Amino acid sequence: MTNKFKYFIGNWKMFGNLASLNSIKQVHNFCLKFKKYTSKSKIIYCVPYTLIYFFSQKLKSKFISFGAQNCHFVETFGPYTGSVSASMLKKVGAKYVIIGHSENRFEGDTNKLIKQKIESALKQNLNVIFCVGETLKEKNKGKTFKVIKNQIKSSLSKKYNFNKIILAYEPVWAIGTGKIPKIQTVKKTIIFIKNQFQKILKVKKTPVVLYGGSVNNSNIRMFSSISEIDGFLIGGASQSSKKFIDIIKNYYK
Ligand code: PGA
């Protein structure tokens, strides 16, 4: 089953300042002009913590929502130097939060910690973008499905509100490298994730599953042929409004 909307989620990583709002305004103007695209799409920008409040105050757009790229596992406050909690994100206007990105897994986020972060985010009524995916080593050993299954099993629980969870399949070796998996492999893996989600969590709901990793305005055409992909988590290319707009345009071409 496929979902109604296609998601185009920008992950700005450690990029952007107050002036970068102009880039998002361009995307907003594009949305205003081309309703045929935007009526079928959800556009979300996951920006650095420092920009969420300013952007969400300055740009009240019915087309674009804002989110964060991570949060602390403690839901509200505590002695955690340098950290930001889900409740703090909520209060500055974030609607979404990416959790389990491989760049954070490399910095020490385990499946268990990711589970605690997801719980905190859901308690604050944030939408979670939960990233899963295999490293190159795991791929070469033929362990992709095993790794993903374990990530889902260890970080999600039956009691969660699944309407608030989006999954993103991000092969770690495809992030920021310009390399992408074979399109049939992406299709197979996305279907696997949807099936495992239903099986492990014993739910009928088909989850929203995105693809992420080196998505750009030329390879997007290939991805658009796979109806099971419910959208994209876009890193590098989302930092340019032109590239981001071209991705959306080319997707629907
Ligand atoms: P990329 O990043 O598009 O630059 O490969 C994707 C991501 O990290 O979510």
XYZ file of N, CA and C in Angstrom, residues 73-189:
351
model
N 17.474 12.219 25.246
C 16.517 11.175 25.657
C 15.653 11.610 26.832
N 16.109 12.582 27.623
C 15.274 13.108 28.711
C 14.298 14.126 28.106
N 13.027 13.942 28.473
C 11.972 14.663 27.767
C 11.916 16.167 28.041
N 12.284 16.578 29.274
C 12.066 17.984 29.609
C 13.371 18.736 29.914
N 13.815 18.671 31.181
C 15.021 19.404 31.566
C 15.968 18.517 32.369
N 17.212 18.912 32.452
C 18.156 18.143 33.266
C 19.573 18.639 33.075
N 20.500 18.119 33.901
C 21.890 18.590 33.802
C 22.628 17.901 32.659
N 22.310 18.267 31.424
C 22.913 17.652 30.239
C 23.484 18.746 29.344
N 24.703 19.123 29.648
C 25.336 20.249 28.964
C 25.310 20.085 27.440
N 24.848 21.112 26.776
C 24.872 21.103 25.313
C 23.701 20.385 24.671
N 22.771 19.887 25.486
C 21.683 19.091 24.907
C 20.384 19.871 24.802
N 19.487 19.373 23.970
C 18.175 19.988 23.781
C 17.124 18.885 23.857
N 16.069 19.128 24.646
C 15.054 18.088 24.844
C 13.876 18.256 23.898
N 13.063 17.201 23.850
C 11.878 17.231 22.989
C 10.923 18.352 23.409
N 10.778 18.571 24.702
C 9.840 19.626 25.135
C 10.369 21.009 24.734
N 11.691 21.169 24.764
C 12.261 22.457 24.339
C 12.018 22.670 22.839
N 12.117 21.607 22.083
C 11.885 21.705 20.630
C 10.447 22.086 20.339
N 9.564 21.404 21.052
C 8.136 21.641 20.866
C 7.811 23.119 21.111
N 8.409 23.659 22.170
C 8.084 25.042 22.550
C 8.595 26.083 21.568
N 9.596 25.731 20.760
C 10.082 26.727 19.787
C 9.494 26.521 18.395
N 8.535 25.601 18.289
C 7.823 25.499 17.010
C 8.162 24.285 16.156
N 8.978 23.378 16.686
C 9.275 22.166 15.897
C 8.055 21.254 15.891
N 7.792 20.663 14.745
C 6.693 19.694 14.636
C 7.245 18.282 14.416
N 8.471 18.229 13.966
C 9.098 16.946 13.628
C 10.470 16.856 14.283
N 10.963 15.624 14.430
C 12.356 15.462 14.845
C 12.922 14.183 14.227
N 14.101 14.319 13.637
C 14.805 13.151 13.096
C 15.460 12.429 14.278
N 15.274 11.124 14.351
C 15.934 10.357 15.416
C 16.569 9.102 14.805
N 17.811 8.835 15.217
C 18.490 7.635 14.731
C 19.259 7.842 13.438
N 19.523 9.099 13.094
C 20.320 9.339 11.885
C 21.695 8.679 12.060
N 22.234 8.147 10.983
C 23.505 7.405 11.110
C 24.638 8.293 11.618
N 24.571 9.593 11.304
C 25.631 10.485 11.804
C 25.580 10.581 13.335
N 24.386 10.421 13.909
C 24.257 10.401 15.367
C 24.525 9.009 15.931
N 24.216 7.996 15.151
C 24.566 6.631 15.587
C 26.086 6.528 15.703
N 26.803 7.144 14.745
C 28.275 7.125 14.803
C 28.788 7.818 16.063
N 28.046 8.825 16.514
C 28.475 9.558 17.706
C 28.015 8.884 18.989
N 27.426 7.709 18.881
C 27.112 6.951 20.082
C 25.650 6.633 20.334
N 24.762 7.066 19.464
C 23.346 6.738 19.673
C 23.112 5.252 19.385
N 22.759 4.516 20.426
C 22.483 3.081 20.267
C 20.990 2.887 20.009
N 20.610 1.680 19.616
C 19.184 1.398 19.406
C 18.374 1.686 20.670
N 18.980 1.376 21.824
C 18.279 1.576 23.097
C 18.072 3.064 23.395
N 19.119 3.831 23.157
C 19.038 5.274 23.389
C 18.030 5.913 22.413
N 18.064 5.420 21.194
C 17.145 5.924 20.167
C 15.697 5.672 20.589
N 15.473 4.513 21.181
C 14.124 4.190 21.674
C 13.675 5.206 22.730
N 14.588 5.538 23.639
C 14.235 6.513 24.685
C 13.947 7.886 24.069
N 14.721 8.239 23.052
C 14.504 9.534 22.384
C 13.147 9.546 21.671
N 12.823 8.438 21.024
C 11.540 8.358 20.320
C 10.398 8.516 21.333
N 10.527 7.858 22.479
C 9.479 7.956 23.505
C 9.303 9.389 23.995
N 10.428 10.057 24.239
C 10.353 11.449 24.693
C 9.684 12.326 23.641
N 10.065 12.132 22.395
C 9.503 12.952 21.312
C 8.002 12.715 21.174
N 7.591 11.442 21.269
C 6.160 11.139 21.123
C 5.359 11.709 22.289
N 5.951 11.681 23.489
C 5.253 12.250 24.653
C 5.015 13.733 24.455
N 5.914 14.358 23.732
C 5.762 15.791 23.455
C 4.939 16.028 22.184
N 4.370 14.958 21.665
C 3.530 15.063 20.481
C 4.267 15.537 19.228
N 5.553 15.259 19.187
C 6.316 15.571 17.968
C 6.187 14.387 17.006
N 6.285 14.671 15.729
C 6.344 13.597 14.735
C 7.793 13.137 14.625
N 7.971 11.835 14.630
C 9.325 11.287 14.612
C 9.691 10.790 13.211
N 10.863 11.178 12.755
C 11.399 10.623 11.507
C 12.521 9.681 11.938
N 12.216 8.403 11.927
C 13.110 7.392 12.488
C 13.948 6.767 11.364
N 15.276 6.959 11.459
C 16.166 6.488 10.391
C 16.708 5.089 10.660
N 16.668 4.269 9.635
C 17.278 2.938 9.703
C 18.127 2.739 8.449
N 19.051 1.796 8.529
C 19.861 1.511 7.339
C 21.174 0.846 7.698
N 21.744 0.202 6.715
C 22.952 -0.601 6.929
C 24.210 0.154 6.518
N 25.330 -0.219 7.143
C 26.626 0.334 6.731
C 27.122 -0.464 5.513
N 28.192 0.011 4.912
C 28.750 -0.685 3.741
C 29.208 -2.096 4.124
N 29.827 -2.177 5.287
C 30.318 -3.479 5.756
C 29.147 -4.464 5.928
N 28.078 -3.977 6.523
C 26.909 -4.840 6.722
C 26.288 -5.240 5.386
N 26.277 -4.287 4.464
C 25.725 -4.582 3.132
C 26.557 -5.674 2.460
N 27.873 -5.509 2.507
C 28.750 -6.483 1.849
C 28.661 -7.865 2.463
N 28.280 -7.908 3.735
C 28.125 -9.215 4.384
C 26.712 -9.783 4.195
N 25.900 -9.055 3.427
C 24.530 -9.527 3.179
C 23.620 -9.392 4.389
N 23.943 -8.412 5.259
C 23.187 -8.317 6.520
C 22.136 -7.201 6.544
N 21.885 -6.578 5.400
C 20.983 -5.416 5.380
C 19.656 -5.675 6.105
N 18.969 -6.728 5.730
C 17.640 -6.981 6.300
C 17.719 -7.273 7.805
N 18.774 -8.012 8.176
C 18.926 -8.372 9.586
C 19.125 -7.105 10.437
N 19.976 -6.199 9.922
C 20.277 -4.958 10.645
C 19.017 -4.106 10.795
N 18.303 -3.961 9.706
C 17.102 -3.111 9.737
C 16.030 -3.700 10.659
N 15.879 -4.995 10.574
C 14.884 -5.662 11.430
C 15.211 -5.398 12.901
N 16.489 -5.518 13.216
C 16.920 -5.304 14.599
C 16.721 -3.845 15.029
N 16.973 -2.923 14.111
C 16.782 -1.501 14.440
C 15.309 -1.220 14.744
N 14.424 -1.809 13.954
C 12.982 -1.583 14.175
C 12.555 -2.227 15.506
N 12.986 -3.455 15.675
C 12.604 -4.224 16.858
C 13.093 -3.564 18.154
N 14.326 -3.055 18.122
C 14.888 -2.520 19.366
C 14.468 -1.090 19.672
N 13.951 -0.365 18.700
C 13.668 1.050 18.972
C 12.187 1.427 18.915
N 11.334 0.516 18.459
C 9.898 0.839 18.427
C 9.147 -0.116 19.347
N 7.992 0.326 19.807
C 7.187 -0.531 20.681
C 5.718 -0.440 20.264
N 5.023 -1.530 20.532
C 3.612 -1.638 20.154
C 2.755 -0.507 20.703
N 3.198 0.042 21.836
C 2.339 1.056 22.482
C 2.466 2.449 21.869
N 3.336 2.625 20.901
C 3.523 3.975 20.327
C 2.355 4.378 19.417
N 2.205 5.677 19.268
C 1.212 6.201 18.322
C 1.843 6.213 16.930
N 1.479 5.222 16.132
C 2.154 5.059 14.843
C 1.790 6.118 13.809
N 0.737 6.885 14.109
C 0.422 7.991 13.189
C 1.486 9.075 13.264
N 2.310 9.018 14.324
C 3.322 10.056 14.519
C 4.721 9.584 14.128
N 4.800 8.407 13.499
C 6.127 7.881 13.160
C 6.279 7.673 11.652
N 7.338 8.268 11.132
C 7.720 8.090 9.724
C 9.056 7.361 9.766
N 9.246 6.387 8.907
C 10.563 5.742 8.845
C 11.331 6.258 7.634
N 12.629 6.265 7.747
C 13.448 6.655 6.590
C 14.510 5.591 6.394
N 14.512 4.991 5.213
C 15.562 4.030 4.894
C 16.753 4.797 4.315
N 17.840 4.808 5.075
C 19.035 5.513 4.632
C 20.240 4.568 4.688
N 20.602 3.969 3.541
C 21.823 3.160 3.549
C 22.983 4.088 3.914
N 23.720 3.737 4.950
C 24.737 4.660 5.469
C 25.761 5.024 4.390
N 26.095 4.050 3.548
C 27.103 4.257 2.512
C 26.597 5.145 1.376
N 25.317 5.448 1.375
C 24.765 6.311 0.312
C 24.651 7.762 0.772
N 24.881 8.011 2.061
C 24.696 9.366 2.591
C 25.892 10.248 2.257
N 25.610 11.295 1.500
C 26.642 12.276 1.167
C 27.746 11.760 0.256
N 27.534 10.605 -0.376
C 28.607 10.007 -1.183
C 28.340 10.105 -2.687
N 27.105 10.425 -3.052
C 26.755 10.423 -4.469
C 26.437 9.018 -4.979
N 26.560 8.034 -4.096
C 26.240 6.647 -4.499
C 24.814 6.320 -4.069
N 24.105 5.613 -4.925
C 22.760 5.165 -4.516
C 22.608 3.669 -4.794
N 21.742 3.004 -4.046
C 21.540 1.581 -4.302
C 20.817 1.375 -5.634
N 20.817 0.149 -6.104
C 20.021 -0.178 -7.300
C 18.558 0.055 -6.954
N 17.842 0.580 -7.927
C 16.464 0.973 -7.661
C 15.595 -0.211 -7.194
N 15.854 -1.386 -7.751
C 15.081 -2.568 -7.334
C 15.398 -2.953 -5.879
N 16.641 -2.667 -5.473
C 17.032 -2.948 -4.087
C 16.298 -1.990 -3.144
N 16.195 -0.735 -3.557
C 15.465 0.237 -2.723
C 14.020 -0.230 -2.579
N 13.427 -0.630 -3.694
C 12.033 -1.080 -3.664
C 11.868 -2.274 -2.705
N 12.748 -3.238 -2.856
C 12.676 -4.446 -2.027
C 12.825 -4.101 -0.536
N 13.762 -3.196 -0.266
C 14.035 -2.856 1.138
C 12.886 -2.060 1.747
